[in-house]
Coordinates of C-alpha atoms in Angstrom, one line a residue:
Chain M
X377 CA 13.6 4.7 -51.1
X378 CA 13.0 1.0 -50.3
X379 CA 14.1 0.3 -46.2
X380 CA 17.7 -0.2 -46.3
X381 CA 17.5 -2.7 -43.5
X382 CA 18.8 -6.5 -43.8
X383 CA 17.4 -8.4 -41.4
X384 CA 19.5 -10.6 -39.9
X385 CA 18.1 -14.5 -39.4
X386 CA 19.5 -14.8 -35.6
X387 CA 18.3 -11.7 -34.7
X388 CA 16.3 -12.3 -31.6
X389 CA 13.0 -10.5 -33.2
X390 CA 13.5 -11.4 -36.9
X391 CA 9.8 -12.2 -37.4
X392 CA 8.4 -9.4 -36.0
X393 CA 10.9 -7.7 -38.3
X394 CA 9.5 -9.0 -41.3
X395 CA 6.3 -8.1 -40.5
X396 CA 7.6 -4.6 -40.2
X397 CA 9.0 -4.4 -43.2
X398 CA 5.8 -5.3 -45.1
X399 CA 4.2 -2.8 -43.4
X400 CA 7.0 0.1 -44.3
X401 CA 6.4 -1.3 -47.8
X402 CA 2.7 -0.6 -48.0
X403 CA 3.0 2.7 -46.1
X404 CA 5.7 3.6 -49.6
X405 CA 2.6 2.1 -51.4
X406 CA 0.4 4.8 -49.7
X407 CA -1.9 1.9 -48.3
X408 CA -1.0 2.7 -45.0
X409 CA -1.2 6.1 -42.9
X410 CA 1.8 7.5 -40.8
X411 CA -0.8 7.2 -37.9
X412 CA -0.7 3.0 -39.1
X413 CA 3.3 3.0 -38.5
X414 CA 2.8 4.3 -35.3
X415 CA 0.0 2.0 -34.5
X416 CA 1.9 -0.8 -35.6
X417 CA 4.7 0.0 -33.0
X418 CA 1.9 -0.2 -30.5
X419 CA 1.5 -3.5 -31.4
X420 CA 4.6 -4.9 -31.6
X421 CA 4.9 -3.8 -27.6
X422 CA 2.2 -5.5 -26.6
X423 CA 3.1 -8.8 -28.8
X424 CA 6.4 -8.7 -27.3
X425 CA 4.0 -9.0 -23.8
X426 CA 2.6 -11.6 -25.3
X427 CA 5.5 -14.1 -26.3
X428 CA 4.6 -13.5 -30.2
X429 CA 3.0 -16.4 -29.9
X430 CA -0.4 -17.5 -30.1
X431 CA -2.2 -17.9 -26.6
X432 CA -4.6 -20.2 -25.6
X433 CA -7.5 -18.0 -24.7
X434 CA -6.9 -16.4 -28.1
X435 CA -7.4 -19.7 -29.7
X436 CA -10.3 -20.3 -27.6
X437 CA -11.6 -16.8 -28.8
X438 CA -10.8 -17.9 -32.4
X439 CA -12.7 -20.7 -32.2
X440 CA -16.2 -18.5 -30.7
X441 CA -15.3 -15.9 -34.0
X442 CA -15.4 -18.7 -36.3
X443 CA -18.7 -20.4 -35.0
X444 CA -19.9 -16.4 -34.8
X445 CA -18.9 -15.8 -38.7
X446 CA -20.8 -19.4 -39.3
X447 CA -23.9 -18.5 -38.0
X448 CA -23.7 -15.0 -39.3
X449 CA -26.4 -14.2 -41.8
X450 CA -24.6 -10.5 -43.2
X451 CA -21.1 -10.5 -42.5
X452 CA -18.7 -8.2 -43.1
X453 CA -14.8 -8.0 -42.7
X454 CA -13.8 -4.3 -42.1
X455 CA -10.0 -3.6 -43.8
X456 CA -8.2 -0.8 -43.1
X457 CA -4.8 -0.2 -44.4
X458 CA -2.6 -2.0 -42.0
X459 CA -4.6 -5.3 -42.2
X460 CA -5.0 -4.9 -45.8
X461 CA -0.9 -4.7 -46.2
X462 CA -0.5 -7.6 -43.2
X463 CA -3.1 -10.1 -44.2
X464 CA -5.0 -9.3 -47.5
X465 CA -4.7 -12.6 -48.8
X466 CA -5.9 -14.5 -45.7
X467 CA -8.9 -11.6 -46.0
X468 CA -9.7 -12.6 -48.9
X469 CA -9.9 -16.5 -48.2
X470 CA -12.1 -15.8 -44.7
X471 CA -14.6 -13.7 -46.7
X472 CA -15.1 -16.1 -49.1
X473 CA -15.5 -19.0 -46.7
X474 CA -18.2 -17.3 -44.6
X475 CA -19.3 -15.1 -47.3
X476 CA -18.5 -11.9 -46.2
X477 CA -18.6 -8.8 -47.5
X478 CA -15.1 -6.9 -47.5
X479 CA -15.3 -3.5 -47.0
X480 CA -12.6 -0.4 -46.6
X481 CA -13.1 1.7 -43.7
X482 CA -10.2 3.5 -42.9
X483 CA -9.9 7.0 -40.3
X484 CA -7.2 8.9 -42.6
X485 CA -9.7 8.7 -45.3
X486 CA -8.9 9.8 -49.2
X487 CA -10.1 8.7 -52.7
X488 CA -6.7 7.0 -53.1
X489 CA -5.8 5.4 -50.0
X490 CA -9.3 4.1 -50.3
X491 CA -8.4 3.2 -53.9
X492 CA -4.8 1.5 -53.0
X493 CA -6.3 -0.6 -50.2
X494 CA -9.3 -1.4 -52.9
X495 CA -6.4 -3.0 -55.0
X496 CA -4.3 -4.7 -52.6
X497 CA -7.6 -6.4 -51.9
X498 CA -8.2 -7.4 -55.6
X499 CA -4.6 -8.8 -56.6
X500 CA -5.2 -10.9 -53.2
X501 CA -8.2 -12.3 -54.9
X502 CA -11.4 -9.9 -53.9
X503 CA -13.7 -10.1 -56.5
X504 CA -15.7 -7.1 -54.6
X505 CA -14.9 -4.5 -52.2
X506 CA -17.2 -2.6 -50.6
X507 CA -16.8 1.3 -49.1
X508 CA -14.5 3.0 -51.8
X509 CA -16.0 5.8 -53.3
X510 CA -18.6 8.1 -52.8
X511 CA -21.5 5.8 -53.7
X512 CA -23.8 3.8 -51.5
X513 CA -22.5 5.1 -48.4
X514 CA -24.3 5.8 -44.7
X515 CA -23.4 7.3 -41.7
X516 CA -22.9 5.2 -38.5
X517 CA -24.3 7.6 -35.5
X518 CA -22.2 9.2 -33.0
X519 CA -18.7 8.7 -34.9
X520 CA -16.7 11.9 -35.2
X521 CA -14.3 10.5 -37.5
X522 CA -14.4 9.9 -41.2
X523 CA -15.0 6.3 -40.5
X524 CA -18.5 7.1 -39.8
X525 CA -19.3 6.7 -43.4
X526 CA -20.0 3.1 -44.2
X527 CA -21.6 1.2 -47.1
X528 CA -25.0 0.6 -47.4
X529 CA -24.5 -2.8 -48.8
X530 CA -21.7 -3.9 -46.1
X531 CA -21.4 -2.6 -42.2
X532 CA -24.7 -0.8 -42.6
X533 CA -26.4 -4.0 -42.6
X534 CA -24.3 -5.9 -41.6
X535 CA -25.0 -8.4 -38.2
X536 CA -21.2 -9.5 -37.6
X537 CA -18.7 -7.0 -38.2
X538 CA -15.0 -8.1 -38.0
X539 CA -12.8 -5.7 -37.9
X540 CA -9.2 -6.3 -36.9
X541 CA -6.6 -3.5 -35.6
X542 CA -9.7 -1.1 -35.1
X543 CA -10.2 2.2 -32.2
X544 CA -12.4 2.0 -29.0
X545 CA -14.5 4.8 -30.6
X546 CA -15.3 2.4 -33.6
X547 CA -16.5 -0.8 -31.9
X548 CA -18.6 1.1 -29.6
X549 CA -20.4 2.9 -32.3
X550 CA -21.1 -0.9 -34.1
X551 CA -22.4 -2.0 -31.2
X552 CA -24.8 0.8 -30.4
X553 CA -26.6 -0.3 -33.7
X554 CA -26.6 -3.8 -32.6
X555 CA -23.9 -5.5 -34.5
X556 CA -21.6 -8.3 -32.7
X557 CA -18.3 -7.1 -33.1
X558 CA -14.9 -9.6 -33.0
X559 CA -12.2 -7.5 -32.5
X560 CA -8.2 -8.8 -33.2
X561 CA -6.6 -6.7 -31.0
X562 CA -3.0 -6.7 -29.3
X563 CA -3.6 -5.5 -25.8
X564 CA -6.5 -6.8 -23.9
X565 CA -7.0 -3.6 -21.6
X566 CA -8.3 -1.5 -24.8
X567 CA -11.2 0.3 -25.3
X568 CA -12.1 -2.0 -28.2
X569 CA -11.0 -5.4 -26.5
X570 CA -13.5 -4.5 -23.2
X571 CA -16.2 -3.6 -25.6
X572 CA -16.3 -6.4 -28.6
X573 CA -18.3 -8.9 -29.2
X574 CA -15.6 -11.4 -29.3
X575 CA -12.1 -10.8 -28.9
X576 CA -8.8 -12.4 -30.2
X577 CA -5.8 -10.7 -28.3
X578 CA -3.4 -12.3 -30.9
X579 CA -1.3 -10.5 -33.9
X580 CA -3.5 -10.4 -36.9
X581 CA -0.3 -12.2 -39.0
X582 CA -1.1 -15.1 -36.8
X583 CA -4.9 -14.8 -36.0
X584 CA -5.7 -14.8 -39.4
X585 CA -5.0 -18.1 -40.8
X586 CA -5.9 -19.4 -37.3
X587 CA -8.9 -18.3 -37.7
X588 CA -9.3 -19.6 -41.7
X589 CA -8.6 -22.8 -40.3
X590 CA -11.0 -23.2 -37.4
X591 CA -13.8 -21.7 -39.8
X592 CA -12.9 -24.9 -41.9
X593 CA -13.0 -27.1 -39.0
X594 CA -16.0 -25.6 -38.4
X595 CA -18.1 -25.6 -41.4
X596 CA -20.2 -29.1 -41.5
X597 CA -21.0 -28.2 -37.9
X598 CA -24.9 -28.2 -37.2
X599 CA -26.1 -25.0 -36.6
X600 CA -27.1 -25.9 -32.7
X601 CA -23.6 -26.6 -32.0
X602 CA -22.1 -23.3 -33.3
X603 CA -24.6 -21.4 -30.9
X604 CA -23.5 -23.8 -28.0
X605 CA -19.8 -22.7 -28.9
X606 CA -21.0 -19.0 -28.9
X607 CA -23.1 -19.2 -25.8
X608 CA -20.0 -21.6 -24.0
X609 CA -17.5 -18.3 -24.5
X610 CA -17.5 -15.8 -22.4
X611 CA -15.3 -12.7 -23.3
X612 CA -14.6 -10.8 -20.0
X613 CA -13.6 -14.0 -18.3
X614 CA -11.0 -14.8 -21.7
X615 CA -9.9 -11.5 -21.3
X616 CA -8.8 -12.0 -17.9
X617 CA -6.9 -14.9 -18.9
X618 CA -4.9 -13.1 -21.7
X619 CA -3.9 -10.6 -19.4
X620 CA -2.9 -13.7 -16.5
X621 CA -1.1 -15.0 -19.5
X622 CA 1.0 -11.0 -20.2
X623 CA 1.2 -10.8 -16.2
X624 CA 3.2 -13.9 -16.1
X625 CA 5.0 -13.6 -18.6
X626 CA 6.5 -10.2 -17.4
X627 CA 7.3 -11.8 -14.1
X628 CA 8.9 -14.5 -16.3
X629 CA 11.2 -12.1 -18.2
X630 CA 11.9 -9.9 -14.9
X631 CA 13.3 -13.2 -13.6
X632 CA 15.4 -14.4 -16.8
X633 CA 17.0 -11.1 -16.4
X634 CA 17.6 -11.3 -12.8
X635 CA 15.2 -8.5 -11.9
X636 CA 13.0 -10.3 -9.5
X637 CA 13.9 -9.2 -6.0
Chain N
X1413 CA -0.2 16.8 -46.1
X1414 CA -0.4 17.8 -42.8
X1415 CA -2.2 15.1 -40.0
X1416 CA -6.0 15.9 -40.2
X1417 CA -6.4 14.6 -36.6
X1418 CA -7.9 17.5 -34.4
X1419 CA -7.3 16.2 -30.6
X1420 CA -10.3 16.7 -28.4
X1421 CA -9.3 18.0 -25.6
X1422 CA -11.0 15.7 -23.5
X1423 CA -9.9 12.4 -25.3
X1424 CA -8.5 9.5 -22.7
X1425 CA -5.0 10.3 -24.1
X1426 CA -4.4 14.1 -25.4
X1427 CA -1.4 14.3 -24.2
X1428 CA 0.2 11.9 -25.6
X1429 CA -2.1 12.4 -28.8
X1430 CA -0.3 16.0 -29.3
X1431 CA 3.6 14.5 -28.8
X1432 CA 2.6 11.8 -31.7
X1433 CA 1.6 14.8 -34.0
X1434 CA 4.9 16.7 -33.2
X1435 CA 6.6 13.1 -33.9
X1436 CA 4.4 13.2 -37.4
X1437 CA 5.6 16.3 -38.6
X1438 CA 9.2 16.2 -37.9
X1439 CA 8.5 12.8 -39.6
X1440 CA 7.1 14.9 -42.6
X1441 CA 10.1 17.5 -42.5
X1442 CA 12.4 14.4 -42.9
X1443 CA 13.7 14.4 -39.8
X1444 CA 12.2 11.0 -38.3
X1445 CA 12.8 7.9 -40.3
X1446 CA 9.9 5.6 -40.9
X1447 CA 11.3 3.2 -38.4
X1448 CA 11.4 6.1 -36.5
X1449 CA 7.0 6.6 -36.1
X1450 CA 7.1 2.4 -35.2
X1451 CA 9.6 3.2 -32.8
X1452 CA 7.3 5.8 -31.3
X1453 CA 4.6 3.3 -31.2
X1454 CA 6.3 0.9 -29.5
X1455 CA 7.5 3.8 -26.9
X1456 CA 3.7 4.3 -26.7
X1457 CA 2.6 1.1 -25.5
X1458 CA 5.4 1.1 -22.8
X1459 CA 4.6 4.5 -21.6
X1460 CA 0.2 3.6 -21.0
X1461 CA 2.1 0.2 -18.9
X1462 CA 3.8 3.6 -16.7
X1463 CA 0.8 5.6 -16.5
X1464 CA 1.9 8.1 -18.9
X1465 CA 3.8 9.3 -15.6
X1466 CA 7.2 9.4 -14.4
X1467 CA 7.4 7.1 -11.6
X1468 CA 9.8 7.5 -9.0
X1469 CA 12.7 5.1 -9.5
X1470 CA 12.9 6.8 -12.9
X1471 CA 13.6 9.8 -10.6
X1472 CA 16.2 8.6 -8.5
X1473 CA 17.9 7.3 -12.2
X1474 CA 17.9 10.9 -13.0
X1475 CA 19.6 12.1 -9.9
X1476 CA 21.8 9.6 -10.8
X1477 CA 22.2 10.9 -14.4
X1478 CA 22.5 14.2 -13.9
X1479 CA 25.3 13.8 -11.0
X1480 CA 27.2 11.3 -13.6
X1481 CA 26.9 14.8 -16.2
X1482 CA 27.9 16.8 -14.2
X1483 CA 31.7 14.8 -12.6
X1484 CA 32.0 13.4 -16.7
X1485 CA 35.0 15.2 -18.4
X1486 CA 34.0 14.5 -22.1
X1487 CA 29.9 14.0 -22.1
X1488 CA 28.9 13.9 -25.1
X1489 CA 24.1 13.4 -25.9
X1490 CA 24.1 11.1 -28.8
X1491 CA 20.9 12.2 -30.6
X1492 CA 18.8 10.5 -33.3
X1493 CA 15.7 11.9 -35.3
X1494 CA 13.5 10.8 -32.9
X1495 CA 15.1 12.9 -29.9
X1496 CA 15.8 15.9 -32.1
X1497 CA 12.1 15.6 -33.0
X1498 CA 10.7 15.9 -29.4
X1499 CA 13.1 17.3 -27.3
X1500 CA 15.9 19.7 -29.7
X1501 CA 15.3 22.5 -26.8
X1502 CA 16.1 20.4 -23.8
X1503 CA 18.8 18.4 -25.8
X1504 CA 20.5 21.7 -26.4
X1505 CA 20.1 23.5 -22.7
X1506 CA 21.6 20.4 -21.0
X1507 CA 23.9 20.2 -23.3
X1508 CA 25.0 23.9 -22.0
X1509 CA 24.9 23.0 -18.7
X1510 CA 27.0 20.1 -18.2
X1511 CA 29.1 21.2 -21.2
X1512 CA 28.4 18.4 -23.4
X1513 CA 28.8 17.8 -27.0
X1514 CA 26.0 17.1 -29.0
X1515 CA 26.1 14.9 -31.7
X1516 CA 24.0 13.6 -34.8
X1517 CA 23.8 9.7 -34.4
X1518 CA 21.1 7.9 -36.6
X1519 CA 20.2 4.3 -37.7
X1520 CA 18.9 5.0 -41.0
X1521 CA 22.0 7.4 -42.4
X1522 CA 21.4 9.6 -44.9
X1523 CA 23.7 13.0 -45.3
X1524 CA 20.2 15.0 -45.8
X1525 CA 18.5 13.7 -43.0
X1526 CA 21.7 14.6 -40.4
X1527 CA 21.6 17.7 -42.1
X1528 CA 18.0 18.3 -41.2
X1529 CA 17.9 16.8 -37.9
X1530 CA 20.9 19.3 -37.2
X1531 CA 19.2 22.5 -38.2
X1532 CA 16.1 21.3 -35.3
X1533 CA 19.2 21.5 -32.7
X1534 CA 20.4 24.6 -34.8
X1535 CA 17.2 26.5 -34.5
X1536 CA 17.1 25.2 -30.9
X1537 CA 20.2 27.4 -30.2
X1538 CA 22.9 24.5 -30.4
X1539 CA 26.4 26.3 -31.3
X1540 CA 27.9 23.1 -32.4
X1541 CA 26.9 20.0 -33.6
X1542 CA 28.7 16.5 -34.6
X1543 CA 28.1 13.8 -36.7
X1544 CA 26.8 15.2 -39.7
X1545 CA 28.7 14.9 -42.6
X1546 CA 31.9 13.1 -44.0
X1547 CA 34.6 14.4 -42.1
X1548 CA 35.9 13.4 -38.7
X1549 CA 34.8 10.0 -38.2
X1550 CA 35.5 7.0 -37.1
X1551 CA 34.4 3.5 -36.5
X1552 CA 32.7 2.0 -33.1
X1553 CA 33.9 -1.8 -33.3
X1554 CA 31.3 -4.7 -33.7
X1555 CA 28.4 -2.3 -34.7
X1556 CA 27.0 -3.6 -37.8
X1557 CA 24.6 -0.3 -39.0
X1558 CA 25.5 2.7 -39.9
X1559 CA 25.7 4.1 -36.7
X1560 CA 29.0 2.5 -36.0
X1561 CA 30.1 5.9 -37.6
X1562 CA 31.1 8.3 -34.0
X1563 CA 32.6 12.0 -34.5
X1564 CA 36.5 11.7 -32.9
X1565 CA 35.9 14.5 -31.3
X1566 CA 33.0 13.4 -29.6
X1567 CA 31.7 9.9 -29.2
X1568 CA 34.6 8.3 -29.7
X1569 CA 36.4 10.0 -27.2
X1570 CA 33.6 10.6 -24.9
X1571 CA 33.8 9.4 -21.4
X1572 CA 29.8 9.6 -20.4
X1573 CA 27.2 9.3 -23.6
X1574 CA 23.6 10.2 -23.2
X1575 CA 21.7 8.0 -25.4
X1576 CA 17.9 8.8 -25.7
X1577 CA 16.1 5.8 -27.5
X1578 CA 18.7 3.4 -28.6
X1579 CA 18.6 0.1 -29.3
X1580 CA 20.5 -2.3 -27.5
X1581 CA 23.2 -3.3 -30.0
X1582 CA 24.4 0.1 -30.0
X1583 CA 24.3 0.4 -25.9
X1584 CA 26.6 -2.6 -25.5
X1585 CA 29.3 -1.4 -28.3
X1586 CA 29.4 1.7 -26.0
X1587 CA 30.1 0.0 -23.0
X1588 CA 32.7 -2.0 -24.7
X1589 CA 34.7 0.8 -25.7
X1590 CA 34.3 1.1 -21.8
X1591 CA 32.1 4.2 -21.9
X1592 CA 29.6 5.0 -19.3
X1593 CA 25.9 5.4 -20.8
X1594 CA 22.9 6.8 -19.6
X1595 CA 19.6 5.2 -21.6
X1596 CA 16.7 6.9 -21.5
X1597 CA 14.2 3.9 -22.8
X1598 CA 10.5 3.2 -22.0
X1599 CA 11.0 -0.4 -21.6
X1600 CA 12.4 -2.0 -18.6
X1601 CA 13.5 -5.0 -19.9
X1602 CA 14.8 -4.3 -23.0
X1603 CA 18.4 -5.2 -23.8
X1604 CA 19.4 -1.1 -23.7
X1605 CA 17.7 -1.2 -20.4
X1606 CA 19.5 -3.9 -19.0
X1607 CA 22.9 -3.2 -20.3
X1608 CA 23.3 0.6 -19.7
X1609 CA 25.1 1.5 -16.7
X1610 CA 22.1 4.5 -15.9
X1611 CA 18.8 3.5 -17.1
X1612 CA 15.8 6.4 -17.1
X1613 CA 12.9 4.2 -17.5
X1614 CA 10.8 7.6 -18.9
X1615 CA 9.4 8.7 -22.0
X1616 CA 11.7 11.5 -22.5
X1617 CA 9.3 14.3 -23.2
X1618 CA 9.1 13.9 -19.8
X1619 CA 12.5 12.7 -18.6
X1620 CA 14.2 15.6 -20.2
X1621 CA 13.2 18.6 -17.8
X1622 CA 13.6 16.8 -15.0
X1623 CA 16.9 15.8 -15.9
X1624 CA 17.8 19.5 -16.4
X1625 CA 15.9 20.6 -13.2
X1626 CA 18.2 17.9 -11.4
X1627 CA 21.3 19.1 -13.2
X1628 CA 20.6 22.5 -11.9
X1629 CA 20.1 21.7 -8.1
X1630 CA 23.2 19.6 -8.0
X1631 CA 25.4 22.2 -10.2
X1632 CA 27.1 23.5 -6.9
X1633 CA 26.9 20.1 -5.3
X1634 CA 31.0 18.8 -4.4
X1635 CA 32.5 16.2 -6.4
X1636 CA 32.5 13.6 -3.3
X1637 CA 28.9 14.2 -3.0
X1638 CA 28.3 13.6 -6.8
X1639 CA 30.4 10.1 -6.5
X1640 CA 28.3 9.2 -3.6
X1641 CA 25.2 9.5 -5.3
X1642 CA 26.5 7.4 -8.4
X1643 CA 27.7 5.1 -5.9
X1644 CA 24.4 4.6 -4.2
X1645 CA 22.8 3.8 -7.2
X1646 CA 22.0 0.2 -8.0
X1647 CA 20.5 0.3 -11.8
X1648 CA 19.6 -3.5 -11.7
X1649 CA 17.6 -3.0 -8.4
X1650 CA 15.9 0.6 -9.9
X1651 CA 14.7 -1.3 -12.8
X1652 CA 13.2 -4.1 -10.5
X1653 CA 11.5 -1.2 -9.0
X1654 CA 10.3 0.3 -12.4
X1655 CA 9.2 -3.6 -13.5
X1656 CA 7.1 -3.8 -10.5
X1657 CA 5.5 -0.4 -10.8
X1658 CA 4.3 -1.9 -14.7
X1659 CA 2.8 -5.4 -13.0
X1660 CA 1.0 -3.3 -10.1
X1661 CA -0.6 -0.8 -12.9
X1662 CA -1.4 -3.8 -15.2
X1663 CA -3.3 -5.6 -12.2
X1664 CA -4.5 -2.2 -11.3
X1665 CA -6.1 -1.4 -14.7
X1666 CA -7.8 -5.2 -14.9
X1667 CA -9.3 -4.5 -11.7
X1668 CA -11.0 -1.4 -12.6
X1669 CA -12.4 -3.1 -16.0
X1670 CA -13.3 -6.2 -13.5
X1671 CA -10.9 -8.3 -15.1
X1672 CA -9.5 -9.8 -11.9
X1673 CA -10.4 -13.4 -11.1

């Protein structure tokens, strides 16, 4: 049964219900988990904080990611369902301008979700996709879920792991083995936001080709400069700013609707 | 497939970890609609911005509440898969109390899923339930979904509806036919929120019990005293209250991960 919904153009939210619906459509696929509807909710709450709308201290946070990706000398891009059905396309053309590695890592792990994601990957354009399968995988330390299992060709080794829409438990685990983590994550109070590397409090629909295009903007660049872009960001201070930005724009809503006192 | 998650006891969130699996497998049994598990998500996000708590202007709304119950002559709880899903028992026990109908209302209609979604309040111990099936309905004006479909022998003649997570569309079309409604809804500011005339800014796992507990202490109460309390109650300043409780937490939250300026 395909959503029987018809979206209405003037509806105040239409584009976040768009997104939605390609997301309801790759959870009939069986790319993405119930526990991915759910999480996508979650999102939408906190993007709703935001504006939907690109901020400036994600942009500024784009910017670092890109030099970071740059500069990386084993990157890897880690899909899980939800970012394969949002942005698998834009995936693709990231990996291939920092020549990343794209592998699946996914918590509700089975042969054919791992299998579905593999594909949505390829008809975007993935000429290889790492982590489906048995074969050439590792275990990341202290990881009770089945995302400890990672490839020995992609995360294992990698340096710069990006992994949009991921846990607390995950990015922590990356870290503890010495990998810079960027993170794309929704609400900048998460687990995964205070511990990454790098991260973009932005919707991965957006992000995304942000993100493609600063990496083109940023690939002449000497090598010197990138660091200095790296070393210049400072991620608990951007954080504070994103959360300034939700802050005031709650107070801004309370008062549109006459609820300031 | 049933969810392979085992919650540790000890995770940040277990609490809300183990309502999201009872959400999954009414989801499973066909009770919950896909939109349904986003929904959730989105209730989810709101409910960490509350603490996961029920604050205490959401307990003054359901004093309020439960006095409007109790002086309504034709109440009728308007419930969706969602509300069935979590809270059949409650829905069912104050239905008995303030003599109320109970009746099948869903976004995403299908004559199995109001069947199944009826057999949750069945097996609960409801004696009667509306809304399900063909006969003896009519039309609320100006609704454009599905739900625009009310039982005449409850909705549409109802004088009070209790409506646990609705959208906002639905709220007003309620109000129009110049119907009281209570709104149970984790978000402040969202258009159900503001338009409702009794707004229970709770996740109603929680917000049920207490609205049954409140019920029972003001069952004896006189009708004068009832009206008074309704009277007393300003929703637009109770949600200024709940909106302030969110911005204090939020600051709260960024100063413990030292992400005030």
């Amino acid at each position: 049964m395909k959503t029987p919904t018809k979206i209405r153009g003037n509806h105040p939210r239409a584009e976040s219900l768009r997104i939605r619906e390609n997301l309801v459509e790759a959870f009939e696929d069986g790319a993405v988990a119930r526990a991915g509807l759910i999480a996508h909710g979650r999102g939408e709450a906190f993007d709703y904080l935001l504006g939907e709308q690109t901020i400036q201290p994600a942009r500024k946070a784009i910017r670092a990611a890109a030099a970071l990706l740059l500069i990386a000398k084993r990157p890897v891009v880690s899909v899980n369902g939800n970012s394969a059905a949002l942005t698998a396309e834009e995936i693709v053309s990231l990996s291939e301008l920092v020549k990343a590695e794209i592998e699946v890592n996914i918590f509700y792990r089975t042969a054919e979700r791992e299998e579905i994601i593999e594909s949505l990957l390829v008809r975007a354009g993935a000429k290889k996709v790492l982590g489906v399968g048995e074969g050439n995988s590792a275990c990341i330390p202290e990881l009770g879920s089945e995302r400890r299992r990672v490839s020995t060709n992609g995360i294992l080794v990698a340096d710069v792991v990006l992994v949009p829409l991921e846990d607390g438990d995950r990015t922590e685990a990356l870290l503890k083995m010495g990998k810079k983590v960027i993170a794309i994550d929704l609400n900048p109070i998460s687990r995964t936001s205070q511990k990454a590397s790098i991260t973009v409090v932005d919707n991965l629909v957006r992000a995304m080709p942000e993100l493609i295009k600063e990496v083109k903007k940023l690939r002449q660049t000497k090598k010197a400069k990138l660091n200095a872009i790296i070393k210049q960001f400072d991620n608990r201070s951007n954080l504070q700013r994103c959360l300034s930005n939700i802050l005031e724009r709650l107070e801004r809503l309370a008062d549109e609707r006459g609820l300031t006192g």
